[in-house]
Amino acid sequence: GKHRVVVTGMGAITPLGLAVDEYWQGLVEGKSGIGSITLCDPTGLSCTIAGEVKGFDPRNYMEHKEAPRMARFSQFAIAATRMAIEDAGLNLGRENPDRLGVVIGNGIGGFLEAQEGHRTLLTKGGMKMNPFFMPIILPNMAAGQISLIFGLKGFSSTITTACAAASHAIGEAIEVIRQDKADVMVAGGSEAAISPVGIAGFCVMKALSTRNDEPTKASRPFDAKRDGFVPAEGAGILILESLEHALRRDASIYAEAAGIGVSSDAYHVTAPDSNGAGASRAMRWALEDANITPNEIDYINAHGTSTPLNDATETLTIKTLFGDYAYQLPISSTKSMTGHLLGGSGGVEAISCIKTINERVIH
């Protein structure tokens, strides 16, 4: 049969703190990590607030010469991976590197670094650009750098399915272990896109909240007065292992990854399928894959972006799949406190689910 897959380590860099415990503490206390944008100048934009990662020094997590050769999204991924490996008590020197892999989800790669390079091109000329420009901006370089720095020589991939990327990456990593192509997978997502082009691009789509005067109340999933999402940055990384491998090294196990489901709406470029059919297919397939019934679900960590379209559709999706039981099922969205980590959101939100199971607390 297929290998069972468990979670043995977690690492997080978030707007609520630079470690899993700080992040979780913030969620349970209902703290908001959202404030006025400081990473770039948002003058003239309709949204001037974001969930920024504060106090992050990449040199605390990697060699000094490595940090400037990496985009911010890759630095976050390395930092969260280092914490997750330590948390899992994984001694990489004892492992077969061919059986260690990585799948990272990401939305748009080195967006701010691409913008800086373009500015250099226009002001000083192309030959003055950073010679590391290409490997810095590529979306696959978070996974690439993780593989390089930690010596993971097995399966490697990057998933760039927009805001589903990190969840999707965790799903892919689960399948790799199930198929016996790896013993251990580093999986999750990372994003750092708080830049003038990144913010402006979402502003002109009218996707972002304009509640700039109340940053901590701007991200309000499922609220009648929600008016858009709040952009954020950070990374969430899990260590996934086959159950046999985890037991063999006597690892502590946080949770089992029981089932996954992946579907497409095939409906519209930016709007969700209005009857929620795509999302309910993915959820139904995840339940079937895990061999459990809808009524066995204790909690749903919603995508809950705080946009008028997403939240209404997601509610409908849950009612469609769960029927009457939907009304007894606790649902919350981590994004009310972190903002929307875009391609990285599924990583930090998987961690909040795992903490919910272990601490028996729903934020």
Short mmCIF file of C-alpha atoms in Angstrom, two decimals:
data_model
loop_
_atom_site.label_atom_id
_atom_site.label_comp_id
_atom_site.label_asym_id
_atom_site.label_seq_id
_atom_site.Cartn_x
_atom_site.Cartn_y
_atom_site.Cartn_z
CA GLY A 1 0.00 0.00 0.00
CA LYS A 2 0.87 3.66 -0.07
CA HIS A 3 3.17 5.06 2.58
CA ARG A 4 1.50 7.06 5.36
CA VAL A 5 2.87 10.60 5.67
CA VAL A 6 3.42 12.48 8.93
CA VAL A 7 4.56 15.97 9.96
CA THR A 8 7.58 16.02 12.28
CA GLY A 9 8.86 19.61 12.06
CA MET A 10 7.60 23.16 11.47
CA GLY A 11 9.20 26.53 10.83
CA ALA A 12 7.61 29.94 10.26
CA ILE A 13 8.55 33.52 9.42
CA THR A 14 5.41 35.65 9.70
CA PRO A 15 4.06 39.16 10.31
CA LEU A 16 3.26 37.90 13.84
CA GLY A 17 6.79 36.76 14.64
CA LEU A 18 9.89 34.91 13.51
CA ALA A 19 9.10 31.49 15.00
CA VAL A 20 6.21 29.04 15.16
CA ASP A 21 5.51 29.67 18.86
CA GLU A 22 5.42 33.45 18.49
CA TYR A 23 3.19 33.15 15.44
CA TRP A 24 0.80 30.76 17.22
CA GLN A 25 0.75 32.92 20.36
CA GLY A 26 -0.21 35.92 18.22
CA LEU A 27 -3.02 33.96 16.55
CA VAL A 28 -4.47 32.73 19.84
CA GLU A 29 -4.31 36.23 21.34
CA GLY A 30 -6.05 37.61 18.24
CA LYS A 31 -3.16 39.95 17.49
CA SER A 32 -2.90 41.59 14.09
CA GLY A 33 0.42 41.74 12.22
CA ILE A 34 -0.90 44.36 9.79
CA GLY A 35 0.30 47.98 9.67
CA SER A 36 1.33 50.78 7.32
CA ILE A 37 3.73 49.72 4.56
CA THR A 38 7.39 50.50 5.36
CA LEU A 39 9.18 48.21 2.85
CA CYS A 40 8.42 50.53 -0.06
CA ASP A 41 6.72 53.86 -0.72
CA PRO A 42 3.01 53.23 -1.38
CA THR A 43 2.18 56.90 -2.06
CA GLY A 44 -0.67 57.27 -4.52
CA LEU A 45 -1.87 53.67 -4.16
CA SER A 46 -5.35 52.78 -2.91
CA CYS A 47 -3.90 50.32 -0.36
CA THR A 48 -1.03 51.44 1.89
CA ILE A 49 -1.13 48.66 4.51
CA ALA A 50 0.37 45.15 4.64
CA GLY A 51 1.42 42.29 6.89
CA GLU A 52 5.17 42.87 6.91
CA VAL A 53 7.78 40.59 8.48
CA LYS A 54 9.57 42.72 11.09
CA GLY A 55 13.10 42.44 12.43
CA PHE A 56 14.26 39.76 9.99
CA ASP A 57 18.04 39.48 9.55
CA PRO A 58 18.90 36.80 6.98
CA ARG A 59 22.43 36.46 8.39
CA ASN A 60 20.96 34.80 11.49
CA TYR A 61 20.01 31.84 9.28
CA MET A 62 22.72 31.56 6.60
CA GLU A 63 26.32 32.46 5.79
CA HIS A 64 26.91 36.19 5.34
CA LYS A 65 27.93 35.86 1.69
CA GLU A 66 24.85 33.78 0.84
CA ALA A 67 22.22 36.30 1.95
CA PRO A 68 22.80 39.05 -0.68
CA ARG A 69 22.76 36.41 -3.44
CA MET A 70 19.19 35.51 -2.57
CA ALA A 71 15.82 37.22 -2.91
CA ARG A 72 13.87 38.01 0.25
CA PHE A 73 11.37 35.20 -0.50
CA SER A 74 14.26 32.69 -0.66
CA GLN A 75 15.78 34.05 2.57
CA PHE A 76 12.44 33.51 4.35
CA ALA A 77 12.27 29.95 2.98
CA ILE A 78 15.81 29.12 4.15
CA ALA A 79 15.12 30.56 7.62
CA ALA A 80 11.84 28.64 8.04
CA THR A 81 13.45 25.44 6.71
CA ARG A 82 16.36 25.70 9.17
CA MET A 83 13.87 26.02 12.04
CA ALA A 84 11.76 23.13 10.75
CA ILE A 85 14.76 20.80 10.40
CA GLU A 86 15.87 21.64 13.97
CA ASP A 87 12.31 21.20 15.23
CA ALA A 88 12.15 17.76 13.59
CA GLY A 89 15.44 16.77 15.24
CA LEU A 90 16.62 15.67 11.83
CA ASN A 91 20.33 14.91 11.61
CA LEU A 92 20.94 15.43 7.88
CA GLY A 93 24.42 13.87 8.15
CA ARG A 94 22.83 10.54 9.06
CA GLU A 95 20.35 10.53 6.19
CA ASN A 96 20.77 9.34 2.61
CA PRO A 97 20.72 12.67 0.71
CA ASP A 98 19.16 10.95 -2.34
CA ARG A 99 16.05 10.28 -0.22
CA LEU A 100 15.63 13.91 0.90
CA GLY A 101 13.59 16.28 -1.28
CA VAL A 102 11.91 19.67 -1.44
CA VAL A 103 8.73 21.20 -2.92
CA ILE A 104 8.11 24.90 -2.33
CA GLY A 105 5.09 26.96 -3.37
CA ASN A 106 5.56 30.53 -4.49
CA GLY A 107 3.50 33.10 -6.39
CA ILE A 108 5.88 35.41 -8.21
CA GLY A 109 9.50 34.91 -7.14
CA GLY A 110 11.85 37.84 -6.64
CA PHE A 111 9.37 40.56 -7.51
CA LEU A 112 11.02 43.41 -5.63
CA GLU A 113 14.49 42.31 -6.76
CA ALA A 114 13.28 42.25 -10.38
CA GLN A 115 12.05 45.81 -9.92
CA GLU A 116 15.42 46.89 -8.45
CA GLY A 117 17.26 45.32 -11.38
CA HIS A 118 15.03 47.13 -13.82
CA ARG A 119 15.70 50.41 -12.03
CA THR A 120 19.47 49.81 -12.32
CA LEU A 121 19.05 49.06 -16.03
CA LEU A 122 17.24 52.35 -16.58
CA THR A 123 19.47 54.57 -14.40
CA LYS A 124 22.97 53.07 -14.70
CA GLY A 125 22.77 50.71 -17.67
CA GLY A 126 22.39 46.95 -18.03
CA MET A 127 26.03 46.06 -17.38
CA LYS A 128 25.75 47.51 -13.86
CA MET A 129 23.10 44.97 -12.87
CA ASN A 130 23.81 42.44 -10.11
CA PRO A 131 25.58 39.43 -11.72
CA PHE A 132 23.37 37.22 -9.52
CA PHE A 133 20.22 38.87 -10.92
CA MET A 134 18.84 35.81 -12.75
CA PRO A 135 19.25 33.22 -9.95
CA ILE A 136 17.97 35.81 -7.45
CA ILE A 137 14.61 36.46 -9.15
CA LEU A 138 13.65 32.96 -10.40
CA PRO A 139 10.63 31.55 -8.52
CA ASN A 140 12.28 28.09 -8.25
CA MET A 141 15.26 29.44 -6.30
CA ALA A 142 13.72 29.07 -2.84
CA ALA A 143 13.56 25.31 -3.46
CA GLY A 144 16.91 25.47 -5.27
CA GLN A 145 18.67 27.21 -2.38
CA ILE A 146 17.10 24.87 0.20
CA SER A 147 18.36 21.89 -1.77
CA LEU A 148 21.83 23.47 -2.12
CA ILE A 149 22.31 24.68 1.46
CA PHE A 150 20.93 21.58 3.19
CA GLY A 151 22.26 19.03 0.67
CA LEU A 152 18.90 17.57 -0.35
CA LYS A 153 19.64 15.54 -3.50
CA GLY A 154 16.30 13.87 -4.12
CA PHE A 155 13.04 15.03 -5.70
CA SER A 156 12.86 18.82 -6.14
CA SER A 157 10.09 21.02 -7.48
CA THR A 158 8.45 24.44 -7.33
CA ILE A 159 4.71 24.98 -7.54
CA THR A 160 3.45 28.37 -8.73
CA THR A 161 -0.33 28.02 -8.62
CA ALA A 162 -0.89 31.54 -7.29
CA CYS A 163 -2.50 31.64 -3.82
CA ALA A 164 -2.90 27.84 -3.73
CA ALA A 165 0.85 27.30 -4.26
CA ALA A 166 1.99 26.39 -0.73
CA SER A 167 -0.94 24.04 -0.05
CA HIS A 168 -0.42 22.52 -3.47
CA ALA A 169 3.32 22.08 -2.73
CA ILE A 170 2.53 20.22 0.51
CA GLY A 171 0.15 17.99 -1.49
CA GLU A 172 2.83 17.21 -4.10
CA ALA A 173 5.37 16.41 -1.38
CA ILE A 174 2.89 14.01 0.25
CA GLU A 175 2.53 12.18 -3.08
CA VAL A 176 6.33 11.93 -3.50
CA ILE A 177 6.62 10.16 -0.13
CA ARG A 178 3.56 7.97 -0.81
CA GLN A 179 5.18 6.79 -4.03
CA ASP A 180 8.37 5.93 -2.11
CA LYS A 181 10.45 8.47 -4.07
CA ALA A 182 11.67 10.08 -0.82
CA ASP A 183 11.76 9.44 2.93
CA VAL A 184 11.73 13.10 3.96
CA MET A 185 10.37 16.17 2.17
CA VAL A 186 10.76 19.86 2.99
CA ALA A 187 7.44 21.39 1.91
CA GLY A 188 5.56 24.66 2.21
CA GLY A 189 5.66 28.12 0.72
CA SER A 190 7.26 31.53 0.78
CA GLU A 191 6.43 34.97 -0.56
CA ALA A 192 7.88 38.48 -0.41
CA ALA A 193 6.14 40.72 -2.94
CA ILE A 194 5.59 43.93 -0.99
CA SER A 195 6.92 46.29 -3.66
CA PRO A 196 5.41 49.19 -5.61
CA VAL A 197 4.63 47.03 -8.66
CA GLY A 198 3.26 44.17 -6.54
CA ILE A 199 0.94 46.36 -4.48
CA ALA A 200 -0.11 48.53 -7.43
CA GLY A 201 -0.94 45.48 -9.55
CA PHE A 202 -3.43 44.26 -6.95
CA CYS A 203 -4.74 47.80 -6.31
CA VAL A 204 -5.75 48.33 -9.94
CA MET A 205 -7.60 44.98 -9.85
CA LYS A 206 -9.56 46.42 -6.89
CA ALA A 207 -8.59 43.29 -4.94
CA LEU A 208 -7.12 45.04 -1.88
CA SER A 209 -8.71 46.59 1.18
CA THR A 210 -8.67 50.40 1.24
CA ARG A 211 -9.25 50.55 5.00
CA ASN A 212 -5.83 52.21 5.42
CA ASP A 213 -6.82 54.17 8.54
CA GLU A 214 -7.61 50.96 10.51
CA PRO A 215 -4.89 48.51 9.44
CA THR A 216 -5.55 45.98 12.22
CA LYS A 217 -9.24 45.75 11.26
CA ALA A 218 -8.81 45.77 7.48
CA SER A 219 -8.53 42.02 6.94
CA ARG A 220 -11.97 40.81 8.06
CA PRO A 221 -12.84 37.48 6.46
CA PHE A 222 -16.59 36.70 6.22
CA ASP A 223 -17.53 40.15 7.56
CA ALA A 224 -20.38 41.90 5.75
CA LYS A 225 -18.21 45.01 5.41
CA ARG A 226 -15.09 43.26 4.04
CA ASP A 227 -13.61 45.20 1.14
CA GLY A 228 -10.60 43.23 -0.10
CA PHE A 229 -7.53 41.35 1.06
CA VAL A 230 -4.44 42.78 2.75
CA PRO A 231 -1.13 41.70 1.19
CA ALA A 232 1.46 40.04 3.42
CA GLU A 233 4.79 38.20 3.31
CA GLY A 234 6.55 35.33 5.05
CA ALA A 235 7.11 31.59 4.89
CA GLY A 236 5.77 28.40 6.44
CA ILE A 237 7.65 25.11 6.10
CA LEU A 238 6.81 21.55 7.16
CA ILE A 239 9.03 18.50 7.44
CA LEU A 240 7.05 15.57 6.03
CA GLU A 241 8.21 11.97 6.45
CA SER A 242 6.98 8.51 5.76
CA LEU A 243 5.56 7.06 8.97
CA GLU A 244 8.17 4.26 8.87
CA HIS A 245 11.06 6.70 8.62
CA ALA A 246 9.72 8.85 11.47
CA LEU A 247 9.24 5.81 13.73
CA ARG A 248 12.64 4.41 12.82
CA ARG A 249 14.39 7.54 14.08
CA ASP A 250 11.99 7.90 17.03
CA ALA A 251 10.80 11.34 15.90
CA SER A 252 7.98 13.18 17.62
CA ILE A 253 4.98 13.34 15.30
CA TYR A 254 2.71 16.39 15.22
CA ALA A 255 0.07 15.14 12.80
CA GLU A 256 -0.66 12.88 9.87
CA ALA A 257 -1.25 14.27 6.37
CA ALA A 258 -4.21 12.05 5.57
CA GLY A 259 -5.55 13.25 2.24
CA ILE A 260 -5.23 15.80 -0.52
CA GLY A 261 -7.45 17.04 -3.34
CA VAL A 262 -6.55 19.25 -6.30
CA SER A 263 -9.05 20.66 -8.79
CA SER A 264 -9.51 23.53 -11.23
CA ASP A 265 -12.49 25.88 -11.50
CA ALA A 266 -11.99 26.41 -15.25
CA TYR A 267 -14.26 29.41 -14.79
CA HIS A 268 -12.59 32.85 -14.81
CA VAL A 269 -9.08 34.36 -14.64
CA THR A 270 -9.48 36.01 -11.21
CA ALA A 271 -12.97 35.20 -9.86
CA PRO A 272 -13.89 31.91 -8.16
CA ASP A 273 -16.58 29.70 -9.70
CA SER A 274 -19.73 31.35 -8.31
CA ASN A 275 -21.36 28.07 -7.25
CA GLY A 276 -18.18 26.84 -5.54
CA ALA A 277 -18.06 23.62 -7.59
CA GLY A 278 -14.27 23.68 -8.12
CA ALA A 279 -13.40 24.11 -4.46
CA SER A 280 -15.96 21.55 -3.27
CA ARG A 281 -14.50 19.01 -5.74
CA ALA A 282 -11.04 19.48 -4.23
CA MET A 283 -12.42 19.13 -0.70
CA ARG A 284 -14.46 16.05 -1.59
CA TRP A 285 -11.44 14.41 -3.23
CA ALA A 286 -9.30 15.17 -0.15
CA LEU A 287 -11.88 13.46 2.07
CA GLU A 288 -12.09 10.44 -0.27
CA ASP A 289 -8.29 10.26 -0.45
CA ALA A 290 -8.11 10.25 3.36
CA ASN A 291 -10.99 7.77 3.51
CA ILE A 292 -12.97 9.87 5.99
CA THR A 293 -16.52 11.25 5.96
CA PRO A 294 -17.40 14.98 6.00
CA ASN A 295 -18.81 14.63 9.54
CA GLU A 296 -15.39 13.58 10.88
CA ILE A 297 -13.96 17.05 10.17
CA ASP A 298 -13.59 19.10 13.37
CA TYR A 299 -12.40 22.43 11.94
CA ILE A 300 -11.89 24.20 8.63
CA ASN A 301 -9.09 26.70 8.18
CA ALA A 302 -10.68 28.71 5.38
CA HIS A 303 -8.88 30.47 2.56
CA GLY A 304 -10.95 33.40 3.92
CA THR A 305 -9.22 36.19 2.01
CA SER A 306 -11.66 38.96 3.04
CA THR A 307 -12.64 39.69 -0.58
CA PRO A 308 -16.35 39.99 -1.40
CA LEU A 309 -16.18 37.17 -3.98
CA ASN A 310 -14.00 34.60 -2.21
CA ASP A 311 -15.74 34.55 1.14
CA ALA A 312 -19.28 34.22 -0.24
CA THR A 313 -18.23 31.44 -2.62
CA GLU A 314 -16.23 29.61 0.05
CA THR A 315 -19.19 29.63 2.44
CA LEU A 316 -21.39 28.21 -0.31
CA THR A 317 -18.75 25.55 -1.06
CA ILE A 318 -18.70 24.40 2.56
CA LYS A 319 -22.51 24.26 2.73
CA THR A 320 -22.64 22.29 -0.53
CA LEU A 321 -20.19 19.66 0.68
CA PHE A 322 -21.13 19.42 4.36
CA GLY A 323 -24.90 20.06 4.20
CA ASP A 324 -26.52 20.61 7.61
CA TYR A 325 -23.27 19.72 9.39
CA ALA A 326 -21.74 22.93 7.95
CA TYR A 327 -23.68 24.93 10.55
CA GLN A 328 -21.97 23.11 13.45
CA LEU A 329 -18.49 23.16 11.93
CA PRO A 330 -16.03 25.72 13.34
CA ILE A 331 -14.42 27.79 10.57
CA SER A 332 -11.84 30.56 10.85
CA SER A 333 -9.32 32.34 8.67
CA THR A 334 -5.76 32.97 9.78
CA LYS A 335 -5.63 35.87 7.28
CA SER A 336 -7.58 38.13 9.65
CA MET A 337 -4.34 38.45 11.63
CA THR A 338 -1.54 37.78 9.16
CA GLY A 339 -3.01 39.22 5.97
CA HIS A 340 -2.70 37.23 2.76
CA LEU A 341 0.71 35.61 2.20
CA LEU A 342 -0.29 34.86 -1.41
CA GLY A 343 1.77 31.86 -2.60
CA GLY A 344 3.04 31.34 0.97
CA SER A 345 -0.34 31.32 2.72
CA GLY A 346 -0.93 27.56 2.70
CA GLY A 347 2.35 26.94 4.56
CA VAL A 348 1.68 29.13 7.58
CA GLU A 349 -1.99 28.10 7.59
CA ALA A 350 -1.08 24.38 7.61
CA ILE A 351 1.00 25.18 10.71
CA SER A 352 -1.98 26.87 12.39
CA CYS A 353 -4.07 23.72 11.70
CA ILE A 354 -1.39 21.47 13.17
CA LYS A 355 -1.12 23.69 16.26
CA THR A 356 -4.93 23.58 16.57
CA ILE A 357 -4.79 19.77 16.70
CA ASN A 358 -1.91 19.69 19.19
CA GLU A 359 -3.03 22.52 21.48
CA ARG A 360 -6.77 21.80 21.17
CA VAL A 361 -7.41 25.50 20.56
CA ILE A 362 -9.06 27.12 17.54
CA HIS A 363 -7.90 30.68 16.91
#
